[in-house]
Amino acid sequence: MTKDELISDLNGDIAYEFAAAIQYVQHAATLTGGEFQSINAELLVHVNEEIGHANLLSEQIDYLGGVPTMDVAERQTDSNSRKMLEQDLEGERLAIRRYKERIKQAQELELYALETVLKQILADEEEHERDLMEALGL
Ligand SMILES: [Fe+2]
Ligand SMILES: [Fe+2]
């Protein structure tokens, strides 16, 4: 793992963060059903937190001498509300896997400030996962 490879992976993370924010905006607007009323407001909180993550990662990439991406990863939606929340849960679980890997890489390169930022982001993603699992009754 070199610093350049880490920058490339972090840019991949940013693209997923932008995609997640866009996906949450669309899902919050189109989600229907009384049982999903409370998660709807929570999805809008997630929108801002995902954008916050993209912002933190962009700053870190700049510190590392890289150029933060403006790319957006693939988004998913569905006409079924439950399916949409399952897509969101899948995205959060992917994020958790990616950030756990990224924390190990930051440690390997002795980038401890980055490690701290990544752990803060990971804690948010774990909270997002719990919100969605609760809404889905899992
Ligand atoms: Fe995020
Ligand atoms: Fe998230």
PDB file of C-alpha atoms and ligand atoms in Angstrom:
ATOM      1  CA  MET A   1       0.000   0.000   0.000  1.00  0.00           C
ATOM      2  CA  THR A   2       1.461   3.324  -1.099  1.00  0.00           C
ATOM      3  CA  LYS A   3       0.142   6.794  -0.339  1.00  0.00           C
ATOM      4  CA  ASP A   4      -1.053   7.113  -3.956  1.00  0.00           C
ATOM      5  CA  GLU A   5      -3.005   3.856  -3.696  1.00  0.00           C
ATOM      6  CA  LEU A   6      -4.580   5.095  -0.464  1.00  0.00           C
ATOM      7  CA  ILE A   7      -5.565   8.392  -2.135  1.00  0.00           C
ATOM      8  CA  SER A   8      -7.170   6.419  -4.959  1.00  0.00           C
ATOM      9  CA  ASP A   9      -9.159   4.282  -2.488  1.00  0.00           C
ATOM     10  CA  LEU A  10     -10.229   7.389  -0.537  1.00  0.00           C
ATOM     11  CA  ASN A  11     -11.481   8.931  -3.769  1.00  0.00           C
ATOM     12  CA  GLY A  12     -13.529   5.764  -4.301  1.00  0.00           C
ATOM     13  CA  ASP A  13     -14.991   6.324  -0.830  1.00  0.00           C
ATOM     14  CA  ILE A  14     -15.939   9.907  -1.749  1.00  0.00           C
ATOM     15  CA  ALA A  15     -17.781   8.720  -4.877  1.00  0.00           C
ATOM     16  CA  TYR A  16     -19.796   6.337  -2.663  1.00  0.00           C
ATOM     17  CA  GLU A  17     -20.530   9.152  -0.192  1.00  0.00           C
ATOM     18  CA  PHE A  18     -21.916  11.411  -2.947  1.00  0.00           C
ATOM     19  CA  ALA A  19     -23.969   8.494  -4.299  1.00  0.00           C
ATOM     20  CA  ALA A  20     -25.329   7.733  -0.818  1.00  0.00           C
ATOM     21  CA  ALA A  21     -26.375  11.363  -0.276  1.00  0.00           C
ATOM     22  CA  ILE A  22     -28.187  11.499  -3.638  1.00  0.00           C
ATOM     23  CA  GLN A  23     -29.813   8.120  -3.010  1.00  0.00           C
ATOM     24  CA  TYR A  24     -31.064   9.233   0.423  1.00  0.00           C
ATOM     25  CA  VAL A  25     -32.572  12.454  -1.023  1.00  0.00           C
ATOM     26  CA  GLN A  26     -34.514  10.438  -3.601  1.00  0.00           C
ATOM     27  CA  HIS A  27     -35.533   7.708  -1.179  1.00  0.00           C
ATOM     28  CA  ALA A  28     -36.704  10.180   1.495  1.00  0.00           C
ATOM     29  CA  ALA A  29     -38.893  11.930  -1.090  1.00  0.00           C
ATOM     30  CA  THR A  30     -40.455   8.765  -2.499  1.00  0.00           C
ATOM     31  CA  LEU A  31     -40.727   6.480   0.527  1.00  0.00           C
ATOM     32  CA  THR A  32     -44.383   5.695   1.343  1.00  0.00           C
ATOM     33  CA  GLY A  33     -46.137   3.892   4.171  1.00  0.00           C
ATOM     34  CA  GLY A  34     -46.923   4.922   7.749  1.00  0.00           C
ATOM     35  CA  GLU A  35     -44.505   2.373   9.192  1.00  0.00           C
ATOM     36  CA  PHE A  36     -41.610   4.232   7.514  1.00  0.00           C
ATOM     37  CA  GLN A  37     -42.573   7.738   8.720  1.00  0.00           C
ATOM     38  CA  SER A  38     -39.883   8.036  11.398  1.00  0.00           C
ATOM     39  CA  ILE A  39     -37.072   6.686   9.200  1.00  0.00           C
ATOM     40  CA  ASN A  40     -37.984   9.301   6.578  1.00  0.00           C
ATOM     41  CA  ALA A  41     -36.738  12.165   8.780  1.00  0.00           C
ATOM     42  CA  GLU A  42     -33.683  10.083   9.672  1.00  0.00           C
ATOM     43  CA  LEU A  43     -32.787   9.627   5.982  1.00  0.00           C
ATOM     44  CA  LEU A  44     -32.569  13.408   5.630  1.00  0.00           C
ATOM     45  CA  VAL A  45     -30.145  13.488   8.567  1.00  0.00           C
ATOM     46  CA  HIS A  46     -28.093  10.837   6.749  1.00  0.00           C
ATOM     47  CA  VAL A  47     -27.974  13.053   3.611  1.00  0.00           C
ATOM     48  CA  ASN A  48     -26.122  15.775   5.500  1.00  0.00           C
ATOM     49  CA  GLU A  49     -23.846  13.334   7.280  1.00  0.00           C
ATOM     50  CA  GLU A  50     -22.801  11.639   4.010  1.00  0.00           C
ATOM     51  CA  ILE A  51     -21.982  15.047   2.485  1.00  0.00           C
ATOM     52  CA  GLY A  52     -20.015  15.817   5.665  1.00  0.00           C
ATOM     53  CA  HIS A  53     -18.032  12.604   5.133  1.00  0.00           C
ATOM     54  CA  ALA A  54     -17.261  13.577   1.521  1.00  0.00           C
ATOM     55  CA  ASN A  55     -16.067  16.937   2.833  1.00  0.00           C
ATOM     56  CA  LEU A  56     -13.789  15.387   5.498  1.00  0.00           C
ATOM     57  CA  LEU A  57     -12.313  12.905   3.003  1.00  0.00           C
ATOM     58  CA  SER A  58     -11.735  15.657   0.423  1.00  0.00           C
ATOM     59  CA  GLU A  59      -9.794  17.685   3.018  1.00  0.00           C
ATOM     60  CA  GLN A  60      -7.704  14.646   3.946  1.00  0.00           C
ATOM     61  CA  ILE A  61      -6.881  13.904   0.298  1.00  0.00           C
ATOM     62  CA  ASP A  62      -5.809  17.507  -0.176  1.00  0.00           C
ATOM     63  CA  TYR A  63      -3.519  17.244   2.891  1.00  0.00           C
ATOM     64  CA  LEU A  64      -2.020  14.077   1.384  1.00  0.00           C
ATOM     65  CA  GLY A  65      -1.240  15.942  -1.844  1.00  0.00           C
ATOM     66  CA  GLY A  66      -3.986  14.355  -3.945  1.00  0.00           C
ATOM     67  CA  VAL A  67      -6.923  15.808  -5.857  1.00  0.00           C
ATOM     68  CA  PRO A  68     -10.350  15.035  -4.353  1.00  0.00           C
ATOM     69  CA  THR A  69     -12.760  13.496  -6.837  1.00  0.00           C
ATOM     70  CA  MET A  70     -16.153  14.842  -7.939  1.00  0.00           C
ATOM     71  CA  ASP A  71     -17.198  11.425  -9.268  1.00  0.00           C
ATOM     72  CA  VAL A  72     -20.409   9.804  -8.090  1.00  0.00           C
ATOM     73  CA  ALA A  73     -20.769   6.031  -7.698  1.00  0.00           C
ATOM     74  CA  GLU A  74     -23.847   4.125  -8.866  1.00  0.00           C
ATOM     75  CA  ARG A  75     -27.162   4.911  -7.137  1.00  0.00           C
ATOM     76  CA  GLN A  76     -30.027   2.490  -6.582  1.00  0.00           C
ATOM     77  CA  THR A  77     -33.748   2.945  -6.194  1.00  0.00           C
ATOM     78  CA  ASP A  78     -36.965   0.915  -6.349  1.00  0.00           C
ATOM     79  CA  SER A  79     -40.728   1.494  -6.373  1.00  0.00           C
ATOM     80  CA  ASN A  80     -41.012  -0.602  -3.209  1.00  0.00           C
ATOM     81  CA  SER A  81     -40.236   1.271   0.031  1.00  0.00           C
ATOM     82  CA  ARG A  82     -38.885  -1.739   1.897  1.00  0.00           C
ATOM     83  CA  LYS A  83     -36.599  -2.552  -1.038  1.00  0.00           C
ATOM     84  CA  MET A  84     -35.282   1.033  -1.009  1.00  0.00           C
ATOM     85  CA  LEU A  85     -34.351   0.747   2.671  1.00  0.00           C
ATOM     86  CA  GLU A  86     -32.659  -2.585   1.943  1.00  0.00           C
ATOM     87  CA  GLN A  87     -30.619  -0.853  -0.779  1.00  0.00           C
ATOM     88  CA  ASP A  88     -29.653   1.836   1.744  1.00  0.00           C
ATOM     89  CA  LEU A  89     -28.669  -0.834   4.293  1.00  0.00           C
ATOM     90  CA  GLU A  90     -26.538  -2.597   1.680  1.00  0.00           C
ATOM     91  CA  GLY A  91     -24.780   0.732   0.986  1.00  0.00           C
ATOM     92  CA  GLU A  92     -24.068   1.308   4.672  1.00  0.00           C
ATOM     93  CA  ARG A  93     -22.644  -2.188   5.062  1.00  0.00           C
ATOM     94  CA  LEU A  94     -20.389  -1.635   2.065  1.00  0.00           C
ATOM     95  CA  ALA A  95     -19.231   1.667   3.606  1.00  0.00           C
ATOM     96  CA  ILE A  96     -18.474  -0.076   6.921  1.00  0.00           C
ATOM     97  CA  ARG A  97     -16.361  -2.725   5.133  1.00  0.00           C
ATOM     98  CA  ARG A  98     -14.539  -0.067   3.107  1.00  0.00           C
ATOM     99  CA  TYR A  99     -13.736   2.160   6.130  1.00  0.00           C
ATOM    100  CA  LYS A 100     -12.510  -0.755   8.248  1.00  0.00           C
ATOM    101  CA  GLU A 101     -10.066  -1.558   5.446  1.00  0.00           C
ATOM    102  CA  ARG A 102      -9.138   2.117   5.077  1.00  0.00           C
ATOM    103  CA  ILE A 103      -8.380   2.442   8.822  1.00  0.00           C
ATOM    104  CA  LYS A 104      -5.909  -0.467   8.546  1.00  0.00           C
ATOM    105  CA  GLN A 105      -4.253   1.197   5.544  1.00  0.00           C
ATOM    106  CA  ALA A 106      -3.943   4.538   7.387  1.00  0.00           C
ATOM    107  CA  GLN A 107      -2.338   2.721  10.346  1.00  0.00           C
ATOM    108  CA  GLU A 108       0.073   0.922   8.012  1.00  0.00           C
ATOM    109  CA  LEU A 109       1.187   4.279   6.565  1.00  0.00           C
ATOM    110  CA  GLU A 110       1.267   5.877  10.057  1.00  0.00           C
ATOM    111  CA  LEU A 111      -1.291   8.499   9.036  1.00  0.00           C
ATOM    112  CA  TYR A 112      -2.847   8.860  12.478  1.00  0.00           C
ATOM    113  CA  ALA A 113      -4.879  12.039  11.864  1.00  0.00           C
ATOM    114  CA  LEU A 114      -6.484  10.333   8.870  1.00  0.00           C
ATOM    115  CA  GLU A 115      -7.100   7.249  11.017  1.00  0.00           C
ATOM    116  CA  THR A 116      -8.970   9.397  13.563  1.00  0.00           C
ATOM    117  CA  VAL A 117     -11.166  10.960  10.856  1.00  0.00           C
ATOM    118  CA  LEU A 118     -11.912   7.530   9.357  1.00  0.00           C
ATOM    119  CA  LYS A 119     -12.932   6.155  12.761  1.00  0.00           C
ATOM    120  CA  GLN A 120     -15.353   9.080  13.247  1.00  0.00           C
ATOM    121  CA  ILE A 121     -16.872   8.368   9.820  1.00  0.00           C
ATOM    122  CA  LEU A 122     -17.081   4.633  10.587  1.00  0.00           C
ATOM    123  CA  ALA A 123     -18.988   5.375  13.809  1.00  0.00           C
ATOM    124  CA  ASP A 124     -21.550   7.384  11.794  1.00  0.00           C
ATOM    125  CA  GLU A 125     -21.934   4.576   9.238  1.00  0.00           C
ATOM    126  CA  GLU A 126     -22.517   2.049  12.033  1.00  0.00           C
ATOM    127  CA  GLU A 127     -25.225   4.332  13.410  1.00  0.00           C
ATOM    128  CA  HIS A 128     -26.800   4.590   9.936  1.00  0.00           C
ATOM    129  CA  GLU A 129     -26.784   0.798   9.699  1.00  0.00           C
ATOM    130  CA  ARG A 130     -28.578   0.546  13.072  1.00  0.00           C
ATOM    131  CA  ASP A 131     -31.207   3.147  12.008  1.00  0.00           C
ATOM    132  CA  LEU A 132     -32.009   1.182   8.858  1.00  0.00           C
ATOM    133  CA  MET A 133     -32.072  -2.199  10.614  1.00  0.00           C
ATOM    134  CA  GLU A 134     -34.499  -0.775  13.159  1.00  0.00           C
ATOM    135  CA  ALA A 135     -36.753   0.630  10.414  1.00  0.00           C
ATOM    136  CA  LEU A 136     -36.705  -2.744   8.653  1.00  0.00           C
ATOM    137  CA  GLY A 137     -37.406  -4.612  11.896  1.00  0.00           C
ATOM    138  CA  LEU A 138     -34.138  -6.568  11.640  1.00  0.00           C
TER     139      LEU A 138
HETATM  140 FE    FE B   1     -20.856   8.290   4.833  1.00  0.00          FE
HETATM  141 FE    FE B   2     -23.948   6.268   5.906  1.00  0.00          FE
END
